[in-house]
Short mmCIF file of C-alpha atoms in Angstrom, two decimals:
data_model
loop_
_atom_site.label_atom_id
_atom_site.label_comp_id
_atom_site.label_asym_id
_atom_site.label_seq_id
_atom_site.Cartn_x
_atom_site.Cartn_y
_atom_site.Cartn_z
CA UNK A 1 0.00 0.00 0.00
CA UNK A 2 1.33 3.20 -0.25
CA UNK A 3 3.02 5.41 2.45
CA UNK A 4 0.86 7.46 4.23
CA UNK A 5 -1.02 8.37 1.72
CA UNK A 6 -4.36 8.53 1.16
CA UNK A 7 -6.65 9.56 -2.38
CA UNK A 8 -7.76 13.70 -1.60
CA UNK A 9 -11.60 13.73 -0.92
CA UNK A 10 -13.58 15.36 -3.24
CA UNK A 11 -14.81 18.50 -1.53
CA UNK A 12 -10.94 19.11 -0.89
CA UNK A 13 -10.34 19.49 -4.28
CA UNK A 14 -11.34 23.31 -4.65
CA UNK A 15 -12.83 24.60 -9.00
CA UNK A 16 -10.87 26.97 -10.23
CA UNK A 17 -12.33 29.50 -11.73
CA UNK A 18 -12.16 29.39 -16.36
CA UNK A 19 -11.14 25.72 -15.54
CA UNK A 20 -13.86 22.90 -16.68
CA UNK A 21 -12.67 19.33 -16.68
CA UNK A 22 -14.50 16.13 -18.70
CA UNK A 23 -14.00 12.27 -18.09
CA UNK A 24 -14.99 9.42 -20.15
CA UNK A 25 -14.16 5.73 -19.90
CA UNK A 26 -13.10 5.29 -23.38
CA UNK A 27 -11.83 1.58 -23.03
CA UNK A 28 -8.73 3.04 -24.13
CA UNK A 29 -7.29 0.02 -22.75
CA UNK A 30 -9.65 -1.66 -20.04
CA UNK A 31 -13.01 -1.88 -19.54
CA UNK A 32 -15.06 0.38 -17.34
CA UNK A 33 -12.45 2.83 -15.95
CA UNK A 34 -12.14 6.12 -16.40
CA UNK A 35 -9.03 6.83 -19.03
CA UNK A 36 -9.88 10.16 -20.57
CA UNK A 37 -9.83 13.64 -19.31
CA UNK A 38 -10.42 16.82 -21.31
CA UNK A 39 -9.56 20.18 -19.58
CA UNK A 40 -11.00 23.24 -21.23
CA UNK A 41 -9.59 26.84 -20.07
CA UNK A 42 -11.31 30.04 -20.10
CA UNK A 43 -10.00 32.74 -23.28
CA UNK A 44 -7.25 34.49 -22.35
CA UNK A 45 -5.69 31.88 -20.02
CA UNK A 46 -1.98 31.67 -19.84
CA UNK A 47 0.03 28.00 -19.88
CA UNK A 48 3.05 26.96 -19.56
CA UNK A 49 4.57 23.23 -19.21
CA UNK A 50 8.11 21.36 -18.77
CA UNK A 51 8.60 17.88 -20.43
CA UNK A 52 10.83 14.92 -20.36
CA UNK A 53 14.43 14.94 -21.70
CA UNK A 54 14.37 11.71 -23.01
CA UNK A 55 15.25 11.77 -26.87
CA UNK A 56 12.53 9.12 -27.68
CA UNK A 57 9.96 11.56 -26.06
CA UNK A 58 6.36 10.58 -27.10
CA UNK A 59 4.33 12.17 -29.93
CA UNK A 60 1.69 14.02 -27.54
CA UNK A 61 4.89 15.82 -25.91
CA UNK A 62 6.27 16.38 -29.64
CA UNK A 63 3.28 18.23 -30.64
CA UNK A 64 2.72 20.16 -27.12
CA UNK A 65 6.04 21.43 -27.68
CA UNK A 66 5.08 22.93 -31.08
CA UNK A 67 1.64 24.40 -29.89
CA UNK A 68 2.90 26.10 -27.05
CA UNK A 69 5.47 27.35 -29.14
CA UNK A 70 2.84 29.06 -31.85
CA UNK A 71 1.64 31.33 -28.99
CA UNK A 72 -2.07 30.71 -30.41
CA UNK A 73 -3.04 30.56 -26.69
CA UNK A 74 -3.99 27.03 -25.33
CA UNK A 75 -7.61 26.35 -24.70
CA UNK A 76 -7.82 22.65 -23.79
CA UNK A 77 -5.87 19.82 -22.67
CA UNK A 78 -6.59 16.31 -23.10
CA UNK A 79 -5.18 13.38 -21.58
CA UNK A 80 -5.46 9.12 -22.22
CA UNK A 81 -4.49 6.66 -20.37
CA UNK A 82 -3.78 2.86 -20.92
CA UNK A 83 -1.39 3.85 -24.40
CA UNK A 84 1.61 6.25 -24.34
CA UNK A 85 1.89 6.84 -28.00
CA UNK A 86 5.53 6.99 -27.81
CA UNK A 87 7.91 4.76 -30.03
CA UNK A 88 4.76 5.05 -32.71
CA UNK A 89 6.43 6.95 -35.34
CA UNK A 90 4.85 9.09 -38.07
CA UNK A 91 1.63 7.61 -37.65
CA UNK A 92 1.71 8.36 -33.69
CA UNK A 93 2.23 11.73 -34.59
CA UNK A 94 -0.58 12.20 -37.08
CA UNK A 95 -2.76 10.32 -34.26
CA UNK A 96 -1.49 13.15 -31.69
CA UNK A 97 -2.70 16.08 -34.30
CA UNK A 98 -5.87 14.46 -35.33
CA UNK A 99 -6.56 14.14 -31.38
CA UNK A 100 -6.32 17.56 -31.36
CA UNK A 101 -8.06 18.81 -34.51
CA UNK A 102 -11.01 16.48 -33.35
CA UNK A 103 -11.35 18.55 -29.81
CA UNK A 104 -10.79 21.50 -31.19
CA UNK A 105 -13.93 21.10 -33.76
CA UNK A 106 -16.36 19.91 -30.94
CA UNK A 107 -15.00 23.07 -28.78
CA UNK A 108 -14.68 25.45 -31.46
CA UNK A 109 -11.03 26.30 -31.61
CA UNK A 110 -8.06 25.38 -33.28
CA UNK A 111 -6.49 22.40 -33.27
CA UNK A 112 -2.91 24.65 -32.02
CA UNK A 113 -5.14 25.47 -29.14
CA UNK A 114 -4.93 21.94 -28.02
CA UNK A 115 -2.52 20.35 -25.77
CA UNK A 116 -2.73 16.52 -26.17
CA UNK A 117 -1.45 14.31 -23.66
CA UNK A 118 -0.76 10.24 -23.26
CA UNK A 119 0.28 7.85 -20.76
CA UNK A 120 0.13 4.02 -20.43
CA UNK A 121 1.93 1.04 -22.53
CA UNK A 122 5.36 2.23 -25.06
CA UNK A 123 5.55 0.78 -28.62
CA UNK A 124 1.42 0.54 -29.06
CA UNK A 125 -0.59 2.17 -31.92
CA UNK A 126 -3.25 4.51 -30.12
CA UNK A 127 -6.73 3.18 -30.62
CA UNK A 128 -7.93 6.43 -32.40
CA UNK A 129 -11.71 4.95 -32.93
CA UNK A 130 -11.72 4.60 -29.09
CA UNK A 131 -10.30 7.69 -28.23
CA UNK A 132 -12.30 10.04 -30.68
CA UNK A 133 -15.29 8.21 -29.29
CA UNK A 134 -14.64 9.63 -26.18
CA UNK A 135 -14.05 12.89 -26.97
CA UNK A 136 -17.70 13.99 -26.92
CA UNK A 137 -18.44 12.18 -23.74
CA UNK A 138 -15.49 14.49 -21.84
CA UNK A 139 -16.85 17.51 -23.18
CA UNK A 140 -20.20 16.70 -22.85
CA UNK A 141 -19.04 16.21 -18.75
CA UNK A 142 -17.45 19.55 -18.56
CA UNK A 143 -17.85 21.31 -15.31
CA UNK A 144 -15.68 23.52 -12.45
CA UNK A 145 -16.21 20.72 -10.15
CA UNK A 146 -14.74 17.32 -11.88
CA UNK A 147 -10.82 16.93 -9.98
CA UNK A 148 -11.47 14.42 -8.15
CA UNK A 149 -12.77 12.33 -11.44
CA UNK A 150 -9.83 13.92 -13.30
CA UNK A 151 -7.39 12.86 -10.58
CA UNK A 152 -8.40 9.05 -10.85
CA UNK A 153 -8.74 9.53 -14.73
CA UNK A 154 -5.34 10.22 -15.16
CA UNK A 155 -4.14 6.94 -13.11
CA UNK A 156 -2.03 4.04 -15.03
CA UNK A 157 -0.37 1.88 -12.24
CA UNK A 158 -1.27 4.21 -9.28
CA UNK A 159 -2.77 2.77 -6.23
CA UNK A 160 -4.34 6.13 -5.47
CA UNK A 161 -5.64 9.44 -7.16
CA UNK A 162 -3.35 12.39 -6.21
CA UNK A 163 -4.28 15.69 -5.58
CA UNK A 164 -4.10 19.09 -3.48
CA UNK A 165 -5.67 22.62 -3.24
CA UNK A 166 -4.13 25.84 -1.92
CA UNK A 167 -5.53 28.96 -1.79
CA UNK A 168 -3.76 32.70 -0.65
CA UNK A 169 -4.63 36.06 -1.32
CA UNK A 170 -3.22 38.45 -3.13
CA UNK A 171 -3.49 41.93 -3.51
CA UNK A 172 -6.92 41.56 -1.34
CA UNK A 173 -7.79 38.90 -3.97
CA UNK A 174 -8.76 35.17 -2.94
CA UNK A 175 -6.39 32.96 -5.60
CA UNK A 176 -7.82 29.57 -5.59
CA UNK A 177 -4.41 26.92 -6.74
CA UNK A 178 -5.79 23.28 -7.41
CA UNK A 179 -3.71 20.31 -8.89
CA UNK A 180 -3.39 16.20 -10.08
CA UNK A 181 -0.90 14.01 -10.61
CA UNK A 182 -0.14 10.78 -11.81
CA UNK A 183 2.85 8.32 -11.53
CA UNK A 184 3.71 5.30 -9.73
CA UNK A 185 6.80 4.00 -11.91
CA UNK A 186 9.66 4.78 -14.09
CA UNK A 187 10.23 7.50 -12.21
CA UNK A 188 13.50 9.43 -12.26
CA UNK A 189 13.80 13.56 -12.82
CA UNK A 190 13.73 15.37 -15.85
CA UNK A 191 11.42 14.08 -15.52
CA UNK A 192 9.88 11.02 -14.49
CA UNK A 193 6.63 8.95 -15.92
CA UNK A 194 4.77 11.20 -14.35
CA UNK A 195 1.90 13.79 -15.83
CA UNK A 196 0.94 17.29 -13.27
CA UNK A 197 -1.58 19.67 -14.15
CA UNK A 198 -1.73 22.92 -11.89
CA UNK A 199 -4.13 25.57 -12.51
CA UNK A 200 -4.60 28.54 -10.53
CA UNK A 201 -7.10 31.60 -11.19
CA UNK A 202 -4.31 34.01 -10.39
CA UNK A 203 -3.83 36.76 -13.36
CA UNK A 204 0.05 36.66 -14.27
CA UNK A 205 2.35 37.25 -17.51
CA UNK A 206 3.15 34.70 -19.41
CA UNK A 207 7.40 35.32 -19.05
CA UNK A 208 6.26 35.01 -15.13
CA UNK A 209 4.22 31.25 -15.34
CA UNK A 210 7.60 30.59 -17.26
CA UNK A 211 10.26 31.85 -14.46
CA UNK A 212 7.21 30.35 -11.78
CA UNK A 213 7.38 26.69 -13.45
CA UNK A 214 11.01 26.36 -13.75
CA UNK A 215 11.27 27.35 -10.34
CA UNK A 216 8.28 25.18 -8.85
CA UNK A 217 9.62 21.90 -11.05
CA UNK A 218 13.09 21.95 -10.27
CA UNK A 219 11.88 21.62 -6.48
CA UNK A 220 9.35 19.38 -6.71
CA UNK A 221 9.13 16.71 -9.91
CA UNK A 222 12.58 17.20 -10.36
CA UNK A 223 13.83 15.55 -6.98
CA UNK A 224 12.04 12.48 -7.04
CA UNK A 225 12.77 9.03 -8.03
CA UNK A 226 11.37 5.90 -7.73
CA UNK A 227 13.40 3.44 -9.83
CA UNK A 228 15.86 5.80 -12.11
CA UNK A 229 14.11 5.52 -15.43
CA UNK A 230 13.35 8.75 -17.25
CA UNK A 231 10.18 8.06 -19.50
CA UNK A 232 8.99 9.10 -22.53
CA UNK A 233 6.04 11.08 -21.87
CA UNK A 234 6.23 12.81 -19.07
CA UNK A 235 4.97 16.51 -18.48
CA UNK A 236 4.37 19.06 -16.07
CA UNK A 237 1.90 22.35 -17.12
CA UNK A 238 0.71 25.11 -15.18
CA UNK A 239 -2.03 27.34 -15.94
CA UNK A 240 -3.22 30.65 -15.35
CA UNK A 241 -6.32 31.69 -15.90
CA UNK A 242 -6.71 35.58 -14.20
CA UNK A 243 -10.06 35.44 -13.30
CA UNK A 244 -9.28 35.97 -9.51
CA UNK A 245 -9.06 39.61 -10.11
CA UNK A 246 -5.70 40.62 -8.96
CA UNK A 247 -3.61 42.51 -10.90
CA UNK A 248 -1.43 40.86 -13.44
CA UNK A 249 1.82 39.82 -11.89
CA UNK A 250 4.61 40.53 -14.15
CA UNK A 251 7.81 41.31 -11.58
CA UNK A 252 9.31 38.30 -10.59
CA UNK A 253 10.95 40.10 -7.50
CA UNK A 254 7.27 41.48 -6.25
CA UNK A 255 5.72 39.83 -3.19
CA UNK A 256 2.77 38.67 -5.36
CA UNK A 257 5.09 36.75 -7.58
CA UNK A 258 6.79 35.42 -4.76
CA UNK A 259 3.61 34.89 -2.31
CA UNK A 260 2.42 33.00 -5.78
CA UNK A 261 5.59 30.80 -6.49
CA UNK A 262 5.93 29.95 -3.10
CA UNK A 263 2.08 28.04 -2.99
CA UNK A 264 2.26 26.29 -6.22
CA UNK A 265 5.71 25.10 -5.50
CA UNK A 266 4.53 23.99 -2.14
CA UNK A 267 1.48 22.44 -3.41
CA UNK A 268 4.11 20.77 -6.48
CA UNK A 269 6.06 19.11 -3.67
CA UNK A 270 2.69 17.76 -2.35
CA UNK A 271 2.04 16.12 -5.41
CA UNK A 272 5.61 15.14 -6.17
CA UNK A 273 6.11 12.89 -3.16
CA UNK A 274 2.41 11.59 -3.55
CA UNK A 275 4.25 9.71 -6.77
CA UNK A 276 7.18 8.19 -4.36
CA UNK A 277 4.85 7.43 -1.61
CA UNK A 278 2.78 5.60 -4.54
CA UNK A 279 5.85 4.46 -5.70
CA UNK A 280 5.08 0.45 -7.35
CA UNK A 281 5.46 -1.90 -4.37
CA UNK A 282 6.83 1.39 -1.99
CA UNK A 283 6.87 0.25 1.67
CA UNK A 284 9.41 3.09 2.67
CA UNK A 285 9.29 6.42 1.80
CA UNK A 286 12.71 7.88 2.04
CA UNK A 287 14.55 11.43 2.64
CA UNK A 288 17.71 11.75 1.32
CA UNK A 289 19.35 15.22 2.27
CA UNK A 290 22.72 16.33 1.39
CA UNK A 291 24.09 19.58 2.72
CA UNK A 292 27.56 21.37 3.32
CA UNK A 293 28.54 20.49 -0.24
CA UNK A 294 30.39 23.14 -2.95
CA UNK A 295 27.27 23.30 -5.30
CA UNK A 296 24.01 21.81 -5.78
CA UNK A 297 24.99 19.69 -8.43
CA UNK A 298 27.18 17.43 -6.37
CA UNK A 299 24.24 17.55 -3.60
CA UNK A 300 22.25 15.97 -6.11
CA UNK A 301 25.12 13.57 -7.30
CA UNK A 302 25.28 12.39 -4.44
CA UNK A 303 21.30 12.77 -3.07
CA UNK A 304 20.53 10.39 -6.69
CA UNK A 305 23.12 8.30 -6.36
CA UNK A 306 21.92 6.98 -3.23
CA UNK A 307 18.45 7.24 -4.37
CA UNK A 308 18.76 4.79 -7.11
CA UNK A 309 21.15 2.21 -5.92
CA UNK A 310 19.11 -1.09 -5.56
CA UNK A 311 21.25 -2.60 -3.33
CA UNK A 312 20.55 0.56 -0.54
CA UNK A 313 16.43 0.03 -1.86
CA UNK A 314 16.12 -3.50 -1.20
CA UNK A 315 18.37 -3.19 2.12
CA UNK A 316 15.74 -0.51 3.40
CA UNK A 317 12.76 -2.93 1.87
CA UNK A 318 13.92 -5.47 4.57
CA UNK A 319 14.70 -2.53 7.11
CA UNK A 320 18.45 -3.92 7.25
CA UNK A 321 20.92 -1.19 8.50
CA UNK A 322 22.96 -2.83 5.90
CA UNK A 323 24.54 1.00 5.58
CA UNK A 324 28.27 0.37 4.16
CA UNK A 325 25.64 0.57 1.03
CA UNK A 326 25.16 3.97 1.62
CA UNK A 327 28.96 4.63 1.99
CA UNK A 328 29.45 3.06 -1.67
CA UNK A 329 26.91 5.23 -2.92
CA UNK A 330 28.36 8.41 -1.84
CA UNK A 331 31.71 7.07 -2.51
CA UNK A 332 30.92 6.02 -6.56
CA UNK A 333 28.51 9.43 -6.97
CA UNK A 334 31.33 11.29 -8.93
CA UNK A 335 32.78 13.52 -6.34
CA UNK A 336 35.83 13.54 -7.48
CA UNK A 337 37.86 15.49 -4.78
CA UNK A 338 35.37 14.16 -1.56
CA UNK A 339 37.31 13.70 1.37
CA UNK A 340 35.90 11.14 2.76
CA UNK A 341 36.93 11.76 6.15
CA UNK A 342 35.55 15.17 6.46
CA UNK A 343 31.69 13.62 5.88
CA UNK A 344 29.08 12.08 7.95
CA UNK A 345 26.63 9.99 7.55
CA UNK A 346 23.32 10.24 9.80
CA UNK A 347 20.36 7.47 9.43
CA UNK A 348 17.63 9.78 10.99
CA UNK A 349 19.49 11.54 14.09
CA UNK A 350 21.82 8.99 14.40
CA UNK A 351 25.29 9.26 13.58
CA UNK A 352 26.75 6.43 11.47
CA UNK A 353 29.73 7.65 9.87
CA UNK A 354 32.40 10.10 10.75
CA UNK A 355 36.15 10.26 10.30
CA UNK A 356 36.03 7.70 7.09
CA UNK A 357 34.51 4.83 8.93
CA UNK A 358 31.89 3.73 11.61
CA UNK A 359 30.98 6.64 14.44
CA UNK A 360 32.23 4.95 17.75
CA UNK A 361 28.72 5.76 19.01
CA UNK A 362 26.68 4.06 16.64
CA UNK A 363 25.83 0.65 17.46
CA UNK A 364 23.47 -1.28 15.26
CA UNK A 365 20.54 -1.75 17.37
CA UNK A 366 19.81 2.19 16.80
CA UNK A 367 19.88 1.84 12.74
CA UNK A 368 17.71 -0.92 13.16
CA UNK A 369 15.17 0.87 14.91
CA UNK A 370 15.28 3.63 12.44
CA UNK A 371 14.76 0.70 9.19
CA UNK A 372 11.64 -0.36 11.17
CA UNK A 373 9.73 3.25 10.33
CA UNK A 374 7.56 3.76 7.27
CA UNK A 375 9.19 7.24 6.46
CA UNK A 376 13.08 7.14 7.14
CA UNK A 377 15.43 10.58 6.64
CA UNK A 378 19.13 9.99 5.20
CA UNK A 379 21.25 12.49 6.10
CA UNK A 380 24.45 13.06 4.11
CA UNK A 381 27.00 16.65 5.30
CA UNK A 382 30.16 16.60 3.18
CA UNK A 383 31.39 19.70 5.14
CA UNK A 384 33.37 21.14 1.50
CA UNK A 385 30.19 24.12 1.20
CA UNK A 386 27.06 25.81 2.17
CA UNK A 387 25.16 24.00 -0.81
CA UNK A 388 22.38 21.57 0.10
CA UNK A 389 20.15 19.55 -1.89
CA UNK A 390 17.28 17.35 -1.38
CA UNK A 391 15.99 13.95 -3.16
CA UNK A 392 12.90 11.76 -1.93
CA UNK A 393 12.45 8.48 -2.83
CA UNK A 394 11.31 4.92 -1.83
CA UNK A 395 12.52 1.25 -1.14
CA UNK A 396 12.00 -1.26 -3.73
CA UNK A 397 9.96 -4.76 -2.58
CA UNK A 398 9.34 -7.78 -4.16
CA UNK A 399 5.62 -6.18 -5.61
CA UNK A 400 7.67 -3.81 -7.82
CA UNK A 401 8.82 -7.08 -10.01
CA UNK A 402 5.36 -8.30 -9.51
CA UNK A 403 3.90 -4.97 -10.91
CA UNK A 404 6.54 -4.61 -13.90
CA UNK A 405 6.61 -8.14 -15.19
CA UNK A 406 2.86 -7.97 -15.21
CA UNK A 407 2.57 -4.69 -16.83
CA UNK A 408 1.02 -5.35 -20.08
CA UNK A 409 -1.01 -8.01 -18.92
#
């Protein structure tokens, strides 16, 4: 089951105002579950969206890319599940478009307007008669009040629907900041398979969503991991759509901006680790900080490294303080000039390693006790900076072979 975590009830999920979202069970790839989700924005709304780095990125993420590059403004998202359309070639990318020029015409925009989306098995044609058929039943359920539904639409091998609300005020304005996620495995940043839609009534500039996303993603979706694979499809869009009736926030350095950032990145973290405590087969839900280092990057060298060893996963799966693993880890993270006697090593608050080698306090009874808890915090200070960086992640159990060799079935 997953790690303290439970689905978000329904009433918690706040409408945002100019957002209306649709579901359909379109038997994309199972029977009678929901698998579509269409998410229609008010005129004038403002979007912005990060995607994976992987070279054999999907065709959805392909043509996103070029939408929200014509600047036609984006009216409408839609989203499948069961079928990535990734490794699909031309014809997944003509799929993609006609997806979009088929929402479009039952919406009345244009097809650039649309921002398709996919998630589910790699190397499958889409099943276009399935999906079109669909299309009218998600529009056809539009309404303000629908997360919840979208939340559980957008599953694949989740155990649970993920989702949050926030809301602040700004500039005597309520802001109203509601968003879903989706992701349970291959899981690493930049992203991971993973799909997060924020929206947020909140009236700001497009170049600010852009400086807000990049800041929100690289502290939330970013620093998670559940089994190192970076995926094909994954993608991360905020929108805007300024019908709380503040004034438009176009300085980054105002409080507004900041006030703003500061919610949906919290509320990104929120859903982030609702992906590792979902995490296929997760019994643990680990921490792994690494401060006093010369930059971030090594932080995260290091913070990843440990993250996505198996050996360290499987040790923490049995709760065995099995934590010369951990050592390795830092040791093999490509830190070229680490001294490794400088460092320690703490396994929640107690010290394990110090001066190269075991901390003459630490006796093994007291890591034990620490393996034994469902949420466990590594703590990693190289003492070479003021840098810190933070990863979270989760233990790996014999269900995440289950789950994976079964995946297709």
């Amino acid at each position: 089951m997953p790690v303290n975590l439970v689905a978000p009830e329904a009433h918690s999920l706040l409408p945002v105002p100019g957002v209306e979202l649709g579901i359909a069970k379109a038997h994309i790839r199972k029977p009678d579950r929901k698998d579509m989700l269409v998410i229609k924005l008010a005129e004038g709304a403002r979007v912005a969206g990060v995607f994976t780095t992987n070279r054999f990125c999907a065709a959805p993420v392909t043509v996103c890319k070029q939408h929200l590059a014509a600047g036609h403004g984006i009216r409408a998202l839609v989203v499948n599940t069961g079928n990535a359309n990734a490794g699909t070639g031309e014809p997944g990318m003509q799929n993609a478009r006609a997806t979009c020029e088929a929402l479009s015409a039952l919406l009345n925009i244009k097809p650039e307007q649309v921002l398709p989306f996919s998630t589910g098995v790699i190397l499958e044609p889409l099943p276009m008669e399935r999906l079109l058929a669909g299309l009218p039943q998600c529009v056809a359920d539009l309404g303000e009040q629908h997360w919840f539904d979208a939340a559980e639409a957008i599953m694949t091998t989740d155990i649970v629907s993920k989702g949050a609300s926030r809301q602040v005020t700004l500039g005597g304005k309520t802001v109203t900041i509601t968003g879903i996620s989706k992701g349970s495995g291959m899981i690493h940043p930049n992203m991971a398979t993973m799909l997060g839609y924020v929206a947020t009534d909140a009236a700001i500039s497009q170049a600010a969503l852009e400086a807000l996303i990049d800041h929100a993603v690289n502290r939330s979706f970013n620093c998670i991991t559940v089994d190192g694979d970076t995926s094909t499809n994954d993608s991360f869009i905020v929108m805007a759509t300024g019908q709380a009736g503040n004034a438009e926030i176009s300085d980054v350095d105002s409080a507004e901006f900041q006030q703003l950032q500061d919610a949906i990145t919290e509320l990104s973290i929120e859903l982030a680790q609702a992906i590792v405590r979902d995490g296929e087969g997760a019994t643990k839900f680990m921490t792994i900080q690494v401060e006093a280092g010369k930059d971030v990057e090594e932080c995260r060298k290091v913070a990843y490294a440990i993250a996505h060893s198996p050996l360290i996963k499987t040790a923490f799966f049995a709760s065995d303080p099995n934590l010369g693993r951990i050592l390795a880890a830092i040791g093999y993270a490509g830190v070229d000039d680490l001294d490794v006697n400088a460092m320690q090593l703490y396994l929640g608050n107690v010290l394990v390693a110090e001066h190269g080698g075991r901390a003459a306090s630490y006796v093994e009874e007291q890591g034990a006790a620490v393996m034994q808890e469902a949420e466990i915090t590594v703590r990693v200070v190289l003492n070479r900076g003021q840098a810190n960086a933070t990863v979270w992640t989760c233990d790996f159990s014999y269900d995440y072979v289950r789950i994976n060799a079964d995946y297709r079935s």
